[in-house]
């Protein structure tokens, strides 16, 4: 029989992507807590290869929303955090580190009753445009931004993206003895 998760764990596992938001602004203190969660993320050799560009401007959010096939929610969220990553430093670790920072910020939003969703800028030329719009210059580059706001129900109640997760039985293998 499955044991129910402790509340702290179900708080983590209950976070779903939110792409629709009410008009209610994100309070300065809520936003600061989200940014603090990003700031305190661990990174390889403590390089902290990230910068957080907080985009309040509706005009800039609308431009960013056009730089990814699925980035439309950036236009309707009250605030967006673009993730500048120092791509020259730390190689692939930098992207892993930035992903950790993003997840920490999204969880900090979730824990405060806010919703969030990442958006990817692609192809490469769009990541370059997004970086310029965010005032980032090489080696800093934004491939991803996160919408944050008070969640609203999706207008049609459904999403084209499949939900749910693969079962642990499909995801996990265990090694108890050396393999020869
Ligand atoms: C690296 C990354 C990029 C993503 N890019 C987008 C995106 O461009 N647009 C979008 O709507 N969602 C984006 N997402 C959100 C995923 O679609 C979402 O995490 C996934 O569908 C699981 O959602 P759920 O937790 O609500 O089931 C991205 C997620 C990640 C981790």
mmCIF file of C-alpha atoms and ligand atoms in Angstrom:
data_model
loop_
_atom_site.group_PDB
_atom_site.id
_atom_site.type_symbol
_atom_site.label_atom_id
_atom_site.label_comp_id
_atom_site.label_asym_id
_atom_site.label_seq_id
_atom_site.Cartn_x
_atom_site.Cartn_y
_atom_site.Cartn_z
ATOM 1 C CA UNK A 1 0.000 0.000 0.000
ATOM 2 C CA UNK A 2 1.292 3.438 -0.920
ATOM 3 C CA UNK A 3 2.105 5.648 2.062
ATOM 4 C CA UNK A 4 0.746 9.205 1.558
ATOM 5 C CA UNK A 5 3.514 11.791 1.199
ATOM 6 C CA UNK A 6 4.317 14.066 4.140
ATOM 7 C CA UNK A 7 2.744 17.541 3.644
ATOM 8 C CA UNK A 8 6.100 19.177 2.863
ATOM 9 C CA UNK A 9 6.693 16.713 0.033
ATOM 10 C CA UNK A 10 3.175 17.003 -1.381
ATOM 11 C CA UNK A 11 3.647 20.785 -1.433
ATOM 12 C CA UNK A 12 6.569 20.186 -3.785
ATOM 13 C CA UNK A 13 4.861 17.602 -5.940
ATOM 14 C CA UNK A 14 1.637 19.616 -6.213
ATOM 15 C CA UNK A 15 3.271 22.448 -8.180
ATOM 16 C CA UNK A 16 1.870 22.485 -11.724
ATOM 17 C CA UNK A 17 2.654 24.907 -14.545
ATOM 18 C CA UNK A 18 0.296 27.910 -14.453
ATOM 19 C CA UNK A 19 -0.101 29.817 -17.709
ATOM 20 C CA UNK A 20 -3.106 31.975 -16.854
ATOM 21 C CA UNK A 21 -3.156 34.761 -14.289
ATOM 22 C CA UNK A 22 -5.519 37.238 -12.667
ATOM 23 C CA UNK A 23 -4.859 41.004 -12.873
ATOM 24 C CA UNK A 24 -3.743 41.048 -9.241
ATOM 25 C CA UNK A 25 -0.152 42.264 -9.041
ATOM 26 C CA UNK A 26 2.590 40.276 -7.343
ATOM 27 C CA UNK A 27 3.493 42.112 -4.120
ATOM 28 C CA UNK A 28 7.041 43.454 -3.859
ATOM 29 C CA UNK A 29 7.733 41.279 -0.814
ATOM 30 C CA UNK A 30 6.418 38.132 -2.552
ATOM 31 C CA UNK A 31 8.682 38.868 -5.500
ATOM 32 C CA UNK A 32 11.644 39.517 -3.219
ATOM 33 C CA UNK A 33 11.150 36.125 -1.549
ATOM 34 C CA UNK A 34 11.093 34.460 -4.968
ATOM 35 C CA UNK A 35 14.358 36.179 -5.896
ATOM 36 C CA UNK A 36 15.931 35.242 -2.543
ATOM 37 C CA UNK A 37 15.110 31.596 -3.251
ATOM 38 C CA UNK A 38 16.937 31.955 -6.556
ATOM 39 C CA UNK A 39 19.881 33.739 -4.962
ATOM 40 C CA UNK A 40 20.421 31.000 -2.361
ATOM 41 C CA UNK A 41 20.476 28.173 -4.875
ATOM 42 C CA UNK A 42 23.642 26.099 -4.877
ATOM 43 C CA UNK A 43 25.785 26.008 -8.000
ATOM 44 C CA UNK A 44 28.888 24.207 -9.222
ATOM 45 C CA UNK A 45 31.906 25.738 -7.426
ATOM 46 C CA UNK A 46 29.456 28.340 -6.116
ATOM 47 C CA UNK A 47 29.848 30.233 -9.406
ATOM 48 C CA UNK A 48 26.255 31.550 -9.274
ATOM 49 C CA UNK A 49 26.188 31.787 -13.076
ATOM 50 C CA UNK A 50 22.810 33.541 -13.166
ATOM 51 C CA UNK A 51 21.301 36.996 -13.247
ATOM 52 C CA UNK A 52 17.594 37.605 -12.694
ATOM 53 C CA UNK A 53 16.001 40.227 -14.931
ATOM 54 C CA UNK A 54 12.626 41.246 -13.500
ATOM 55 C CA UNK A 55 10.417 42.437 -16.350
ATOM 56 C CA UNK A 56 7.478 44.536 -15.214
ATOM 57 C CA UNK A 57 7.023 46.402 -18.515
ATOM 58 C CA UNK A 58 4.008 45.120 -20.437
ATOM 59 C CA UNK A 59 5.592 46.243 -23.709
ATOM 60 C CA UNK A 60 8.762 44.224 -23.072
ATOM 61 C CA UNK A 61 6.780 41.196 -21.881
ATOM 62 C CA UNK A 62 4.761 41.329 -25.084
ATOM 63 C CA UNK A 63 7.927 41.361 -27.168
ATOM 64 C CA UNK A 64 9.386 38.447 -25.183
ATOM 65 C CA UNK A 65 6.136 36.535 -25.690
ATOM 66 C CA UNK A 66 6.783 36.572 -29.429
ATOM 67 C CA UNK A 67 10.218 34.957 -29.105
ATOM 68 C CA UNK A 68 9.126 31.376 -28.424
ATOM 69 C CA UNK A 69 6.424 29.196 -29.922
ATOM 70 C CA UNK A 70 4.909 28.639 -26.459
ATOM 71 C CA UNK A 71 5.894 31.874 -24.757
ATOM 72 C CA UNK A 72 2.503 33.620 -24.953
ATOM 73 C CA UNK A 73 1.950 33.512 -21.189
ATOM 74 C CA UNK A 74 4.814 36.001 -20.717
ATOM 75 C CA UNK A 75 2.512 38.700 -22.105
ATOM 76 C CA UNK A 76 -0.317 38.069 -19.656
ATOM 77 C CA UNK A 77 1.601 37.435 -16.416
ATOM 78 C CA UNK A 78 1.950 40.491 -14.172
ATOM 79 C CA UNK A 79 5.679 39.907 -13.827
ATOM 80 C CA UNK A 80 8.324 37.860 -15.610
ATOM 81 C CA UNK A 81 11.801 36.845 -14.485
ATOM 82 C CA UNK A 82 14.194 36.291 -17.375
ATOM 83 C CA UNK A 83 17.058 34.012 -16.466
ATOM 84 C CA UNK A 84 20.414 35.305 -17.639
ATOM 85 C CA UNK A 85 23.008 32.529 -17.676
ATOM 86 C CA UNK A 86 26.773 33.005 -17.945
ATOM 87 C CA UNK A 87 27.253 30.548 -20.766
ATOM 88 C CA UNK A 88 31.050 30.812 -21.065
ATOM 89 C CA UNK A 89 31.674 29.859 -17.441
ATOM 90 C CA UNK A 90 31.193 26.374 -16.119
ATOM 91 C CA UNK A 91 30.123 24.737 -19.378
ATOM 92 C CA UNK A 92 27.092 22.515 -19.027
ATOM 93 C CA UNK A 93 27.071 23.017 -15.263
ATOM 94 C CA UNK A 94 25.814 26.575 -15.806
ATOM 95 C CA UNK A 95 22.591 25.389 -17.448
ATOM 96 C CA UNK A 96 22.053 22.822 -14.698
ATOM 97 C CA UNK A 97 22.696 25.504 -12.060
ATOM 98 C CA UNK A 98 20.260 27.905 -13.727
ATOM 99 C CA UNK A 99 17.616 25.178 -13.847
ATOM 100 C CA UNK A 100 18.029 24.678 -10.120
ATOM 101 C CA UNK A 101 17.645 28.427 -9.514
ATOM 102 C CA UNK A 102 14.539 28.511 -11.709
ATOM 103 C CA UNK A 103 12.953 25.604 -9.842
ATOM 104 C CA UNK A 104 13.727 27.209 -6.472
ATOM 105 C CA UNK A 105 12.096 30.452 -7.595
ATOM 106 C CA UNK A 106 9.028 28.635 -8.924
ATOM 107 C CA UNK A 107 8.705 26.683 -5.677
ATOM 108 C CA UNK A 108 9.036 29.908 -3.653
ATOM 109 C CA UNK A 109 6.216 31.332 -5.777
ATOM 110 C CA UNK A 110 4.113 28.188 -5.267
ATOM 111 C CA UNK A 111 4.663 28.258 -1.498
ATOM 112 C CA UNK A 112 3.283 31.820 -1.460
ATOM 113 C CA UNK A 113 0.167 30.836 -3.430
ATOM 114 C CA UNK A 114 1.503 32.177 -6.730
ATOM 115 C CA UNK A 115 1.610 30.316 -10.034
ATOM 116 C CA UNK A 116 4.495 30.173 -12.508
ATOM 117 C CA UNK A 117 5.545 28.719 -15.823
ATOM 118 C CA UNK A 118 8.800 28.739 -17.783
ATOM 119 C CA UNK A 119 8.967 29.838 -21.420
ATOM 120 C CA UNK A 120 11.791 28.915 -23.800
ATOM 121 C CA UNK A 121 13.187 31.362 -26.357
ATOM 122 C CA UNK A 122 14.002 29.620 -29.620
ATOM 123 C CA UNK A 123 15.471 29.335 -32.190
ATOM 124 C CA UNK A 124 18.874 30.710 -31.156
ATOM 125 C CA UNK A 125 18.275 34.083 -32.822
ATOM 126 C CA UNK A 126 15.251 34.562 -30.575
ATOM 127 C CA UNK A 127 17.341 33.832 -27.472
ATOM 128 C CA UNK A 128 19.731 36.544 -28.704
ATOM 129 C CA UNK A 129 16.825 38.988 -29.165
ATOM 130 C CA UNK A 130 15.410 38.147 -25.744
ATOM 131 C CA UNK A 131 18.826 38.694 -24.170
ATOM 132 C CA UNK A 132 19.149 42.118 -25.792
ATOM 133 C CA UNK A 133 15.632 43.092 -24.692
ATOM 134 C CA UNK A 134 16.644 42.129 -21.156
ATOM 135 C CA UNK A 135 19.800 44.242 -21.319
ATOM 136 C CA UNK A 136 22.092 41.211 -21.205
ATOM 137 C CA UNK A 137 25.393 41.206 -23.060
ATOM 138 C CA UNK A 138 27.704 38.212 -23.711
ATOM 139 C CA UNK A 139 28.595 35.981 -21.930
ATOM 140 C CA UNK A 140 25.163 36.518 -20.332
ATOM 141 C CA UNK A 141 22.276 35.043 -22.296
ATOM 142 C CA UNK A 142 18.588 34.390 -21.629
ATOM 143 C CA UNK A 143 17.142 31.206 -23.081
ATOM 144 C CA UNK A 144 14.323 31.017 -20.553
ATOM 145 C CA UNK A 145 11.960 33.304 -18.673
ATOM 146 C CA UNK A 146 9.453 32.525 -15.947
ATOM 147 C CA UNK A 147 5.943 33.994 -15.730
ATOM 148 C CA UNK A 148 4.753 34.651 -12.186
ATOM 149 C CA UNK A 149 1.324 35.723 -10.972
ATOM 150 C CA UNK A 150 -1.818 34.815 -9.129
ATOM 151 C CA UNK A 151 -3.217 31.816 -10.981
ATOM 152 C CA UNK A 152 -6.478 31.974 -12.919
ATOM 153 C CA UNK A 153 -8.285 28.982 -14.422
ATOM 154 C CA UNK A 154 -7.438 28.287 -18.080
ATOM 155 C CA UNK A 155 -10.205 29.725 -20.313
ATOM 156 C CA UNK A 156 -11.164 26.385 -21.875
ATOM 157 C CA UNK A 157 -10.174 24.249 -18.891
ATOM 158 C CA UNK A 158 -7.831 22.049 -20.925
ATOM 159 C CA UNK A 159 -4.210 22.051 -22.106
ATOM 160 C CA UNK A 160 -2.710 20.624 -25.282
ATOM 161 C CA UNK A 161 0.283 19.440 -23.240
ATOM 162 C CA UNK A 162 -0.128 16.035 -21.585
ATOM 163 C CA UNK A 163 -0.146 16.100 -17.791
ATOM 164 C CA UNK A 164 0.749 13.445 -15.217
ATOM 165 C CA UNK A 165 4.070 11.693 -14.839
ATOM 166 C CA UNK A 166 5.675 8.378 -15.641
ATOM 167 C CA UNK A 167 5.458 5.894 -12.757
ATOM 168 C CA UNK A 168 8.508 5.413 -10.536
ATOM 169 C CA UNK A 169 8.715 1.812 -11.793
ATOM 170 C CA UNK A 170 9.591 3.222 -15.220
ATOM 171 C CA UNK A 171 11.915 5.948 -13.955
ATOM 172 C CA UNK A 172 13.994 4.287 -11.270
ATOM 173 C CA UNK A 173 16.587 1.535 -11.377
ATOM 174 C CA UNK A 174 18.542 0.447 -8.339
ATOM 175 C CA UNK A 175 22.058 -0.920 -8.065
ATOM 176 C CA UNK A 176 22.698 -2.921 -4.898
ATOM 177 C CA UNK A 177 25.715 -4.910 -6.117
ATOM 178 C CA UNK A 178 28.568 -3.912 -8.433
ATOM 179 C CA UNK A 179 27.794 -4.733 -12.062
ATOM 180 C CA UNK A 180 30.403 -6.888 -13.800
HETATM 181 C C1 LIG B 1 13.142 23.888 -19.682
HETATM 182 C C2 LIG B 1 11.639 24.077 -19.747
HETATM 183 C C3 LIG B 1 11.104 24.829 -20.767
HETATM 184 C C4 LIG B 1 9.723 25.045 -20.833
HETATM 185 N N1 LIG B 1 9.214 25.835 -21.815
HETATM 186 C C5 LIG B 1 7.909 26.104 -21.826
HETATM 187 C C6 LIG B 1 7.368 26.988 -22.807
HETATM 188 O O1 LIG B 1 8.080 27.527 -23.665
HETATM 189 N N2 LIG B 1 6.046 27.261 -22.752
HETATM 190 C C7 LIG B 1 5.227 26.691 -21.803
HETATM 191 O O2 LIG B 1 4.034 27.003 -21.810
HETATM 192 N N3 LIG B 1 5.695 25.814 -20.892
HETATM 193 C C8 LIG B 1 7.013 25.534 -20.867
HETATM 194 N N4 LIG B 1 7.514 24.686 -19.923
HETATM 195 C C9 LIG B 1 6.617 24.086 -18.921
HETATM 196 C C10 LIG B 1 6.354 22.606 -19.206
HETATM 197 O O3 LIG B 1 5.464 22.487 -20.309
HETATM 198 C C11 LIG B 1 5.765 21.975 -17.947
HETATM 199 O O4 LIG B 1 6.764 22.002 -16.942
HETATM 200 C C12 LIG B 1 5.340 20.526 -18.167
HETATM 201 O O5 LIG B 1 4.363 20.452 -19.181
HETATM 202 C C13 LIG B 1 4.784 19.904 -16.893
HETATM 203 O O6 LIG B 1 3.689 20.680 -16.466
HETATM 204 P P1 LIG B 1 2.821 20.240 -15.178
HETATM 205 O O7 LIG B 1 3.712 20.268 -13.990
HETATM 206 O O8 LIG B 1 1.721 21.276 -15.104
HETATM 207 O O9 LIG B 1 2.306 18.851 -15.446
HETATM 208 C C14 LIG B 1 8.874 24.457 -19.856
HETATM 209 C C15 LIG B 1 9.436 23.687 -18.832
HETATM 210 C C16 LIG B 1 10.794 23.520 -18.775
HETATM 211 C C17 LIG B 1 11.368 22.690 -17.642
#
